[in-house]
Each structure stands twice: as structure tokens, then as C-alpha cells.
XYZ file of C-alpha atoms in Angstrom:
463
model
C -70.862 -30.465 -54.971
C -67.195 -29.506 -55.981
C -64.477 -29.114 -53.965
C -64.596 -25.885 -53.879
C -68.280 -25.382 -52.139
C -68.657 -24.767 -48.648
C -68.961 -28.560 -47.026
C -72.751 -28.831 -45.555
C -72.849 -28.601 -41.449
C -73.950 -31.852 -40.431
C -77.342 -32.735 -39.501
C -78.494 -32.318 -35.311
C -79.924 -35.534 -34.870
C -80.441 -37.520 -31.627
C -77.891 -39.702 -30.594
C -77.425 -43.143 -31.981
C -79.270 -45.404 -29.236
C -76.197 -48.026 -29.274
C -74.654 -45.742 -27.637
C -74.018 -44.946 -24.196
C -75.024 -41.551 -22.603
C -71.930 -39.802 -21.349
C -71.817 -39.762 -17.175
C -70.111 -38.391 -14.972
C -67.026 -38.996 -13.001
C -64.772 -37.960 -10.323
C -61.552 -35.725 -11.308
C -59.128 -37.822 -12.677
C -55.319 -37.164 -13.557
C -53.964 -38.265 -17.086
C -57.267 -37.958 -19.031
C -57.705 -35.880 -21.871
C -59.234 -32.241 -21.524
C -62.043 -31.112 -23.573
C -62.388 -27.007 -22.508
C -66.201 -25.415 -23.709
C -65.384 -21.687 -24.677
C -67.121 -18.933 -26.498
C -69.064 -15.799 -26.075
C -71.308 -14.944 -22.675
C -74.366 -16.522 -22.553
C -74.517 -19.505 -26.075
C -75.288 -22.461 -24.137
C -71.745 -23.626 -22.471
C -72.947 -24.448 -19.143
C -75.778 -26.035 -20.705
C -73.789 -28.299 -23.030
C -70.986 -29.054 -20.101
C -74.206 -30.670 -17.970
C -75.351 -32.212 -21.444
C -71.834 -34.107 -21.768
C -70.901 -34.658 -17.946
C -74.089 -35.693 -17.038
C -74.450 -33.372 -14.247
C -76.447 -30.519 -12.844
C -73.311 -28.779 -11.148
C -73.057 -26.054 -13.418
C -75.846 -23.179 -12.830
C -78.149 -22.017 -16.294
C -80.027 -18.396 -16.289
C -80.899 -16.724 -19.718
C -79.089 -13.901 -17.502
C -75.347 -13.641 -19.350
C -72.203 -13.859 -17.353
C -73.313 -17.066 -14.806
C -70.644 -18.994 -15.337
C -67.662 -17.054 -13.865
C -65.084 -20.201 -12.829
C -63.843 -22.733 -14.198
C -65.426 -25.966 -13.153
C -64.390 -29.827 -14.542
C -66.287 -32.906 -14.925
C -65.945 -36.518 -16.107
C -67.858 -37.495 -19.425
C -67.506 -41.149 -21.297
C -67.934 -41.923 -24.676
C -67.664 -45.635 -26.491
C -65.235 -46.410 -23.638
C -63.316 -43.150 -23.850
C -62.890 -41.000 -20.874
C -62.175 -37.320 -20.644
C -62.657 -34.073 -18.272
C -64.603 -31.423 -19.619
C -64.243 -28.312 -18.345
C -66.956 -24.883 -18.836
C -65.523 -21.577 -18.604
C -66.971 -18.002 -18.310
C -67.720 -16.426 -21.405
C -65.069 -14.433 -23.498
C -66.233 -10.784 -23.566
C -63.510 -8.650 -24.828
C -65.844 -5.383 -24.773
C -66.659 -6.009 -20.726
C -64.993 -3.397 -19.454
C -65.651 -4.411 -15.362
C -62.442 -6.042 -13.341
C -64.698 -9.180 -13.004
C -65.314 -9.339 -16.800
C -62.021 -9.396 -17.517
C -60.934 -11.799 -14.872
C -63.503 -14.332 -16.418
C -62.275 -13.886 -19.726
C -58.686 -14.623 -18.207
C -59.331 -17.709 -16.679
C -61.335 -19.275 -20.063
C -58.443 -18.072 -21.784
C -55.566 -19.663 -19.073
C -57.716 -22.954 -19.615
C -56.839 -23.463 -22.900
C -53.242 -23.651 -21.793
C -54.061 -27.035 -20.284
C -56.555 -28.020 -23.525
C -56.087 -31.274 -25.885
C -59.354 -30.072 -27.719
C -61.431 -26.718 -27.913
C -65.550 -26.523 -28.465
C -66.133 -23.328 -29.580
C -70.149 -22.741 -28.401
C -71.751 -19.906 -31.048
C -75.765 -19.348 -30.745
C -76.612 -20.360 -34.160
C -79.384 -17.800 -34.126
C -77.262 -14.717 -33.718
C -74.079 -15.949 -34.855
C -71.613 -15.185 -35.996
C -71.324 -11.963 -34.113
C -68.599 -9.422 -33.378
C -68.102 -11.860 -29.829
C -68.043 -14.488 -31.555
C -65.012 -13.424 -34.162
C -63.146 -11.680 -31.096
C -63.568 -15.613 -29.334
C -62.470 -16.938 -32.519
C -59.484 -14.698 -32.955
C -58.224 -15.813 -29.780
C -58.343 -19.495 -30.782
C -56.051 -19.230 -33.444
C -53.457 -18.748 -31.555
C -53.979 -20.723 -28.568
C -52.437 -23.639 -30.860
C -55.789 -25.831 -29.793
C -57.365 -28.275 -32.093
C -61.080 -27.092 -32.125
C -64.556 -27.580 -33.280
C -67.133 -25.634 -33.437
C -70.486 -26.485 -31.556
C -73.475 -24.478 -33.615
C -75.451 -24.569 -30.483
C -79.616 -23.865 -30.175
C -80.307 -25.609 -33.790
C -83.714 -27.064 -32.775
C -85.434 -27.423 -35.889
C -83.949 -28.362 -39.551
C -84.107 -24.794 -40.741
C -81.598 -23.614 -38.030
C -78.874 -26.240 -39.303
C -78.847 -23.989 -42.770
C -77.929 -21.312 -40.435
C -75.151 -23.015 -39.167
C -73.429 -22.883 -42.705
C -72.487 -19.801 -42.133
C -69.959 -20.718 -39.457
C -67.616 -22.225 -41.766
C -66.716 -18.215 -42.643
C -64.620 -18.262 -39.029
C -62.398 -20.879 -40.342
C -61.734 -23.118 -37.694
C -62.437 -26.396 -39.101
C -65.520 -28.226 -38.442
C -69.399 -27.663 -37.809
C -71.185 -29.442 -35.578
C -75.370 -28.074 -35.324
C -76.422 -29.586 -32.114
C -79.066 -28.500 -29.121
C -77.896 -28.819 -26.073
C -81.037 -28.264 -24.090
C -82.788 -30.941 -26.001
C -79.898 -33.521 -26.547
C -80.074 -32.743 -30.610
C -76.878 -33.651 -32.651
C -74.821 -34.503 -29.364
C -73.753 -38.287 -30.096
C -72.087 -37.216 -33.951
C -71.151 -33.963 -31.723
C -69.275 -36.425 -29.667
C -67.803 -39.063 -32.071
C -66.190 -36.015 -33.335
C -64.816 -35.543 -29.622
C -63.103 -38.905 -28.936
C -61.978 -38.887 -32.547
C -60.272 -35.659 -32.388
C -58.249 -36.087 -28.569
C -54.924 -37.459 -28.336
C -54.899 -41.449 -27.801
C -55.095 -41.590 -23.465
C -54.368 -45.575 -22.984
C -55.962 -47.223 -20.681
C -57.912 -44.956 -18.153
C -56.038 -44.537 -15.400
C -57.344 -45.963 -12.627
C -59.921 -43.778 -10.310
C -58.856 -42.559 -6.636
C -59.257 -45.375 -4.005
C -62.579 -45.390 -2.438
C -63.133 -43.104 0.403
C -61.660 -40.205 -1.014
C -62.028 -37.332 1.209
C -64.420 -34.703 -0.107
C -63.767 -31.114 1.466
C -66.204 -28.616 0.429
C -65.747 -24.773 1.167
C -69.222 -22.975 2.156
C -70.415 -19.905 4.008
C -71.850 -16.144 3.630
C -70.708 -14.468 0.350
C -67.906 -12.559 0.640
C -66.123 -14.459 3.553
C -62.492 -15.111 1.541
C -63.615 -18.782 0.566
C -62.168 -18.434 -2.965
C -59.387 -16.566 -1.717
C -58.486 -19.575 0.854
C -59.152 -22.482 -1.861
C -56.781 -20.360 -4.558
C -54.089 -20.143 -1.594
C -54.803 -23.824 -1.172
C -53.915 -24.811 -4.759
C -51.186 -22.612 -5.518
C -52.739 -21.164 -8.498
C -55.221 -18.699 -9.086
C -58.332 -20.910 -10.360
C -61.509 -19.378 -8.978
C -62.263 -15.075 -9.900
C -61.939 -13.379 -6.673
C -63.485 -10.628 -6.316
C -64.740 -8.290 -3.119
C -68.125 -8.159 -4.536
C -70.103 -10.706 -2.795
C -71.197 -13.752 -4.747
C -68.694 -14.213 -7.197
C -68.445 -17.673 -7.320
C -71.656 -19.236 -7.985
C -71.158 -23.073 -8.456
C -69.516 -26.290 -6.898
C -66.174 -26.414 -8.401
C -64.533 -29.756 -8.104
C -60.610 -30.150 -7.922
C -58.408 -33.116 -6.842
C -55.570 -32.335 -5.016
C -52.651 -34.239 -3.257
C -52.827 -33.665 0.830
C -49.372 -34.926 2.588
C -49.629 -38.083 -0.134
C -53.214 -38.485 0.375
C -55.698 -37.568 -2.037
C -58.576 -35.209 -1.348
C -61.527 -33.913 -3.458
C -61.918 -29.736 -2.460
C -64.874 -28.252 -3.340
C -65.481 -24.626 -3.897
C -69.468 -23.336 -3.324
C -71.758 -20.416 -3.859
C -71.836 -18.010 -0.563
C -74.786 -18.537 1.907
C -77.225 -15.759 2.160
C -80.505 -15.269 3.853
C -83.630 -16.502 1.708
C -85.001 -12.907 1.956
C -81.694 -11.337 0.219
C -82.225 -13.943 -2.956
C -82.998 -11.210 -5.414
C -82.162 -13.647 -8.520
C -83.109 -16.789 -9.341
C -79.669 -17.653 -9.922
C -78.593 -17.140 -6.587
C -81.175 -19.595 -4.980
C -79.892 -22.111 -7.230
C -76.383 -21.612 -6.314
C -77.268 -22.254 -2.767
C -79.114 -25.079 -3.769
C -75.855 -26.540 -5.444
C -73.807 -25.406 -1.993
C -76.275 -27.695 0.164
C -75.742 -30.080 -2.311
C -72.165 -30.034 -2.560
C -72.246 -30.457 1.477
C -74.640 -33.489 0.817
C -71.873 -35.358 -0.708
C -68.972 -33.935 1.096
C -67.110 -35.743 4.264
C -65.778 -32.255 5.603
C -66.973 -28.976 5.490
C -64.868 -26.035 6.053
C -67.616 -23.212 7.326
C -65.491 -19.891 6.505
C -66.610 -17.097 8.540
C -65.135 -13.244 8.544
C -63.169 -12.512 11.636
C -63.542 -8.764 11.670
C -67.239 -9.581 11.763
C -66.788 -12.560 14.551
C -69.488 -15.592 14.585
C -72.778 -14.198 13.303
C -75.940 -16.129 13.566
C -75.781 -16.456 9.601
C -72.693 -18.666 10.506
C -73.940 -20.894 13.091
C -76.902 -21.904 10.865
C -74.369 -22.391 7.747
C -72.453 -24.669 10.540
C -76.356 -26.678 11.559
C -76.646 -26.820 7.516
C -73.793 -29.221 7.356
C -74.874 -31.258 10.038
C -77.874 -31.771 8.765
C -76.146 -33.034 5.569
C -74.082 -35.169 8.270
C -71.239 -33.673 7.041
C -68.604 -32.981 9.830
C -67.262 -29.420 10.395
C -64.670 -26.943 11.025
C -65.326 -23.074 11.508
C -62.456 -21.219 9.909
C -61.901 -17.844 11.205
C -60.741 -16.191 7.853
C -58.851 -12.596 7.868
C -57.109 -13.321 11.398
C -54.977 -10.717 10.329
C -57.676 -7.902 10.485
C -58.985 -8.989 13.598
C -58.654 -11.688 16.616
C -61.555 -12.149 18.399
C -61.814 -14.061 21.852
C -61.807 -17.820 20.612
C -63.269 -18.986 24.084
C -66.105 -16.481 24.045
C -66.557 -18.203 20.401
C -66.387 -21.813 21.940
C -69.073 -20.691 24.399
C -71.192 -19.287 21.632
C -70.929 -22.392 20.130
C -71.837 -24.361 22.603
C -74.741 -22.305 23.638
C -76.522 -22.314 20.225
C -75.111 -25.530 18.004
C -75.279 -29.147 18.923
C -72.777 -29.779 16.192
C -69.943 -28.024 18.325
C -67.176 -27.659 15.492
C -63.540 -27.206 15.623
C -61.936 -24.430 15.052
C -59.732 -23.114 12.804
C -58.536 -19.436 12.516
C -56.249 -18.316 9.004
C -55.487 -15.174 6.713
C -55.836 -16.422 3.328
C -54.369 -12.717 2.439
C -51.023 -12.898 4.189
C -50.914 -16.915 4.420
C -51.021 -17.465 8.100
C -52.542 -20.983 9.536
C -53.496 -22.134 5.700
C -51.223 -25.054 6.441
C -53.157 -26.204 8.923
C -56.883 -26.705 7.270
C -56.315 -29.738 5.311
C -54.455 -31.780 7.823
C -57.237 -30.547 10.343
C -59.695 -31.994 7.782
C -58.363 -34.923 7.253
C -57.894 -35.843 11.189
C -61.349 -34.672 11.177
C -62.277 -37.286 8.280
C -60.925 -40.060 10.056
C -63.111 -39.455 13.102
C -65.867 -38.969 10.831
C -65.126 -42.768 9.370
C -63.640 -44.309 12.583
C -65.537 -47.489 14.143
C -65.613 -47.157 18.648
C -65.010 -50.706 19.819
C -68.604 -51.980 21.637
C -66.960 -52.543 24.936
C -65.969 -48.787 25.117
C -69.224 -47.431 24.045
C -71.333 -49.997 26.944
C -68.897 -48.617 29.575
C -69.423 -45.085 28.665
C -72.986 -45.639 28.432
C -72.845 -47.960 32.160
C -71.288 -44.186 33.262
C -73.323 -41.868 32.457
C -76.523 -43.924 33.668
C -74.833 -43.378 36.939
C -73.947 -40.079 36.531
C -77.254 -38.984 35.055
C -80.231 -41.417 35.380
C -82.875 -41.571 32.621
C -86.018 -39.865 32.741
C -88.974 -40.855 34.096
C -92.733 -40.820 34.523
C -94.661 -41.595 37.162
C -92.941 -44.532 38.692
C -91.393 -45.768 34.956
C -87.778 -44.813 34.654
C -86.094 -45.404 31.353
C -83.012 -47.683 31.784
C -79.816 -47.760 29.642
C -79.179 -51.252 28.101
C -77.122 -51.363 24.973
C -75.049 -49.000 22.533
C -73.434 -50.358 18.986
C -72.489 -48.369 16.556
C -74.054 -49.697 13.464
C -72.495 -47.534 10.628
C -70.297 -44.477 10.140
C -69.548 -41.642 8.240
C -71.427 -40.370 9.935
C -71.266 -42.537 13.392
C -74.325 -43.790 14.031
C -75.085 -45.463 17.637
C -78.005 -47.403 18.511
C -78.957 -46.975 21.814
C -81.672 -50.049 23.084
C -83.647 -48.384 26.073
C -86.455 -50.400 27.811
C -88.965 -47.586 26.842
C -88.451 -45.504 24.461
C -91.224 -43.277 24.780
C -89.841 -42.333 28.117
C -86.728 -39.959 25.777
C -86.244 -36.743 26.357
C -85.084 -33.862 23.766
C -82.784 -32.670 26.587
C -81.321 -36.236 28.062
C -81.015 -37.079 24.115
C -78.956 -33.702 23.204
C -77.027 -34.332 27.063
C -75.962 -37.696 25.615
C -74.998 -37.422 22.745
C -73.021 -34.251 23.911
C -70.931 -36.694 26.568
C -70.891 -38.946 23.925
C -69.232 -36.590 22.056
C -66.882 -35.435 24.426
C -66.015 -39.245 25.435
C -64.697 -40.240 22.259
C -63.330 -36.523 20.830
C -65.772 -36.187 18.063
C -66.091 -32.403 18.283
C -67.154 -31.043 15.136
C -68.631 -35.055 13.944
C -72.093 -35.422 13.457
C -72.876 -38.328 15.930
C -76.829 -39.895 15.064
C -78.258 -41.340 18.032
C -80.964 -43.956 17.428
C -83.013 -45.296 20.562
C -84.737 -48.715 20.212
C -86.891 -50.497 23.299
C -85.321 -53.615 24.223
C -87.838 -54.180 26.313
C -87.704 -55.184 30.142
């Protein structure tokens, strides 16, 4: 071959097994970003769970799924980076949420060390493709190009042709099927600036705050206000923002993971497959989440939709707060909202009320959530909880049956976040669903942990 010839695209081959698969990470500050770019619908969410080794970002054949930005930690031969995916690049969409999409890939690049341009080896290179190109040259990025879908050894000829966009290397890989990734990235960790030693990760017990309820409520409005910056499309159609987005942020010198979701909707209004998998990935982000922040419209007031988004996070024994967003539109009576509360949740959150359009009360949801947090991870000193429980034996016997009568002996709390209490009866069978939910309620109001998920366990002690 002379020097002149068109160098071959290398090979997709599976990745060396010395090797360690990437995985992912928290957010960290200082390490290298790796952004994934190119045209709607070439494999970029697809390749950002391939390298992160995570599930967070949603896949449909549908184009135009991937409308934030979202960032994960990958690894390779003991170098750490943040990858982030971004919407796809569609200069010809002519809709205001096209082209916000295509503005916040192309603001990502700002904070780059290394592009992977994602073509469909099948199709490519196509008139998206060379409009995604043109706008890498002059982001001033180093890139390479990811020849994505090359399943079989005839496709990697097809990837030859990509070395006509002239942006430096071709790397055939399949995303789906793991094909080509470790040379894919060798390439990475050779190409990114030289990081040091990773910095060290947050302290454990890191507050995670994740943002759910209906679509449409102002959640991406409030996080954007949050952060200063605008980072998530927001849009007044409902559902724009269809996956967990991840973003570390510093909270009063205290840091705190914030975590963006998919809106909440009935199971009957699903009309894509996409959607149900976005709520899946909203329950899930409340699965591993301290605090949630239920964000509810207040021109609309507390709708049942809202209550069972606030019994969702309890049930992930996350604790809550109910933020009453667009308090500038409307103020509805807050103690007729307590009493709805009260009448139809046992979780009984706080709440907050805010206009993430004109600003008011946004300084007071993170501090909330963090006093919230440290309720949520606070241990109540034995003592207290055995003269509590000594009080409201008096105050409200046990239940009985026949001549039995369950007696109160014992209450520990053997583990939080969430608190759990173990309460050692002399009969156990002798529990009630209502003495149980009026316990734990006192409980509750004892010791200030509205809006905590408080697990009560009953255990015979016998007589």
C-alpha cells in the first residue's frame, strides 16, 4: 500500500479479554470528557450504555430519543473519564425542539477534550452526517469517528468510505453487540489529555436528589434554574425529557447528586414504548435516590396523579417533598393541601411551593432537601424511642382478641436511610393495619420525620 492509498478502517473485533470492561461511576470533577455526537438515530445512546456500563440512557429505533444531555463514568486500563450522549444533530428539523437538541449537542462540545462522531455505517455517509461533520471542524475538538452497526466483516469495507469526511480516524465497531469497542477505546484513553491521578470520588453518603412527577409540571425548568445554566430542552410539550440525567452540584459547600427524570403518566396514556421505559428509568432513579422532589402544577393543585407519584417514592423509601411549581399562576390553600395529604398518603411530605419562571422560593429546595436527608440518615437514641412507645401504649392500648391484648415491649431502630424500627410485641398476630398506620403516624410526628419513610417491623417477644 503507498502512502498515498486510503489507510484500511480497522477491524471490529471483540475486546481483548485482559482487559477490563468499562463501568460506571458517579459524576466526577477534573476528569476528562469524551462527548458522543452525530446524526438522529446511529447508535449514540446505545454506545454511551456500551462504554458507561449503564442502562440510563433510553434506545427506540424511533429517531430523536435522546433529547438531553446526560453524563456517565467509564474506565479504561486505569483511565477514568465522563462520557456524555447528546441528541442528535439535525440541521433540516425545522421544530423549536429540534433545534434546541441540536443546540445543546453542539454547547457540549464547548466543554469536550475528545469528540466520537457516531455514523450508521450502513447509510453513511449521508447529507446528516456531512452537516454533523461540518460542524466539527470548527468546534476545535480532537475527534474520531465511530463507524457504528458493522456486524459482520463485509460492513467494515463500508466503513472505508468514511475517511472521505476527513476527520482523522476510523474506528468500525457494534455497539449493540460489543464488536470493535476495546481498540475503539484504546484509541479513547490514547487520544485525551493526560488527567493525573483520578481525583478522588465524593465522600460517601452523597445526597442523591432526584426530580419526578406528571409531564409537563416545570421539572426541567426548576433543575435548569437550579444549575444556572440551561442543560435540559424545555419545552411546553409534555414529555420532553425522557431519561435520568445525573449532575453534581455544590449545595452551601456540600455536595449533592440532582437527578432529572422522565414525567409520570398514567399506564393507560403510554402510547410508545419509549415512554414506559422512561418511567421505568424515573422509578429507578427514585430507587437510588435519598430525596425526591415530587413537582406538581399549582394552577392544577394536588391531583390524585400526584399523590400516587408521592406513594411511588415511598415505596422506593425514598423521602419526599411536594413542590408546588408555578406559585406565581396560582396559590392554592396549603392547609386544605396538608389535609389532603393526610387523608390519602401515609408518607405525609413536606411542602414546598416555587416559580421556577420568575425565581421565587428556588432557594429554598435544596436546603429543604438536605435537612430532609439528614432526617432520612439520622439514628433516635433507644431511650427516646421506649418512652415514646411506653406513651402511646397508654394513650392508645393495643388491640385485642378475645381476652389476648397485644402489649408494647421494645422499639430499636436497627438501620436507616430509611429508619427502620423494630417493634417486639408479645403477639404479633394480634397487629392491626390501622394501630400499625396510627403508630407509625405518632411515630412520625414524635420525632419530626414528616415526609421520611419510617419501616415499622413487629417481632413477638413473647410473654
Amino acid at each position: 500500500m503507498t502512502d498515498d492509498a486510503p489507510r484500511q478502517p480497522r477491524r471490529a473485533r471483540r475486546p481483548p479479554q485482559r482487559r477490563r470492561a468499562p463501568t460506571g461511576s458517579s459524576l466526577a470533577e477534573g476528569q476528562p470528557t469524551v462527548v458522543i455526537v452525530g446524526f438522529p438515530n446511529v447508535g449514540k445512546s446505545t454506545l454511551y450504555n456500551r462504554l458507561t456500563g449503564r442502562r440510563d440512557a433510553v434506545i427506540d429505533p424511533v429517531p430523536g430519543v435522546t433529547r438531553d444531555r446526560r453524563q456517565g463514568g467509564a474506565e479504561w486500563v486505569g483511565v477514568p473519564f465522563q462520557v456524555v450522549d447528546t441528541g442528535g444533530i439535525d440541521e433540516s428539523d425545522p421544530t423549536p425542539i429540534g433545534r434546541q437538541v441540536a443546540q445543546q449537542a453542539v454547547r457540549a462540545l464547548d466543554d469536550a477534550d475528545l469528540a466520537l462522531f457516531v455514523v450508521d455505517t450502513h447509510t453513511a455517509p449521508t447529507a446528516g452526517d456531512l452537516e454533523v461533520a461540518d460542524r466539527l471542524r470548527g468546534a476545535g475538538v480532537p475527534i474520531i469517528v465511530v463507524a457504528n452497526k458493522c456486524e459482520r466483516p463485509e460492513t467494515d469495507l463500508l466503513a472505508q468510505g468514511l475517511w472521505s469526511l476527513g476527520l482523522g480516524d476510523v474506528y468500525p465497531v457494534s455497539a449493540q453487540h460489543g464488536l470493535g469497542i476495546g481498540e475503539l477505546l484504546d484509541a479513547v484513553v490514547t487520544a485525551l489529555p493526560d488527567a493525573g491521578e483520578a481525583p478522588e470520588r465524593g465522600p460517601e453518603g452523597v445526597p442523591h436528589v432526584c426530580i419526578i412527577g406528571r409531564p409537563n409540571v416545570g421539572k426541567s425548568s426548576i433543575i435548569n434554574a437550579l444549575l444556572g445554566e440551561n442543560r435540559l430542552v424545555v419545552h411546553d410539550r409534555p414529555g420532553t425529557t425522557r431519561d435520568p440525567i445525573d449532575t453534581l452540584i455544590d449545595v452551601d459547600g456540600r455536595q449533592v447528586v440532582l437527578t432529572d427524570t422522565a414525567g409520570l403518566r398514567k399506564r393507560g396514556r403510554m402510547r410508545e414504548d419509549v415512554e414506559h421505559y422512561a418511567q421505568i428509568r424515573a422509578l429507578e432513579a427514585a430507587q437510588r435516590s435519598d430525596v425526591a422532589l415530587v413537582v406538581c402544577d399549582a394552577t392544577e393543585g394536588v391531583t390524585d396523579a400526584d399523590l400516587k407519584a408521592v406513594d411511588q417514592a415511598a415505596r422506593a423509601h425514598c423521602a419526599t417533598i411536594l413542590v408546588m411549581n408555578k406559585w406565581d399562576l396560582a396559590q392554592p390553600d396549603l392547609d386544605h393541601i396538608r389535609g389532603l395529604i393526610r387523608a390519602k398518603s401515609r408518607q405525609r411530605p413536606t411542602i414546598e411551593v416555587c416559580s421556577a419562571h420568575t425565581g421565587e422560593g428556588l432557594h429554598r429546595l435544596l436546603p429543604a432537601a438536605l435537612r430532609l436527608h439528614a432526617k432520612y440518615m439520622a439514628r433516635i437514641p433507644t431511650r427516646e424511642l421506649n418512652d415514646a412507645i411506653r406513651e402511646l401504649a397508654e394513650e392508645r392500648p393495643g388491640p385485642r382478641r378475645g381476652r389476648r391484648r397485644m402489649s408494647l415491649r421494645y422499639l430499636v431502630q436497627t438501620s436507616e436511610a430509611p429508619p427502620v424500627l423494630r417493634l417486639d410485641v408479645n403477639d404479633r398476630t394480634l397487629m392491626t393495619r390501622d394501630y400499625g398506620f396510627w403508630l407509625e403516624n405518632r411515630l412520625r410526628q414524635r420525632f419530626d420525620l414528616d415526609g421520611v419513610p419510617l419501616v415499622l417491623q413487629v417481632r413477638d417477644r413473647g410473654d
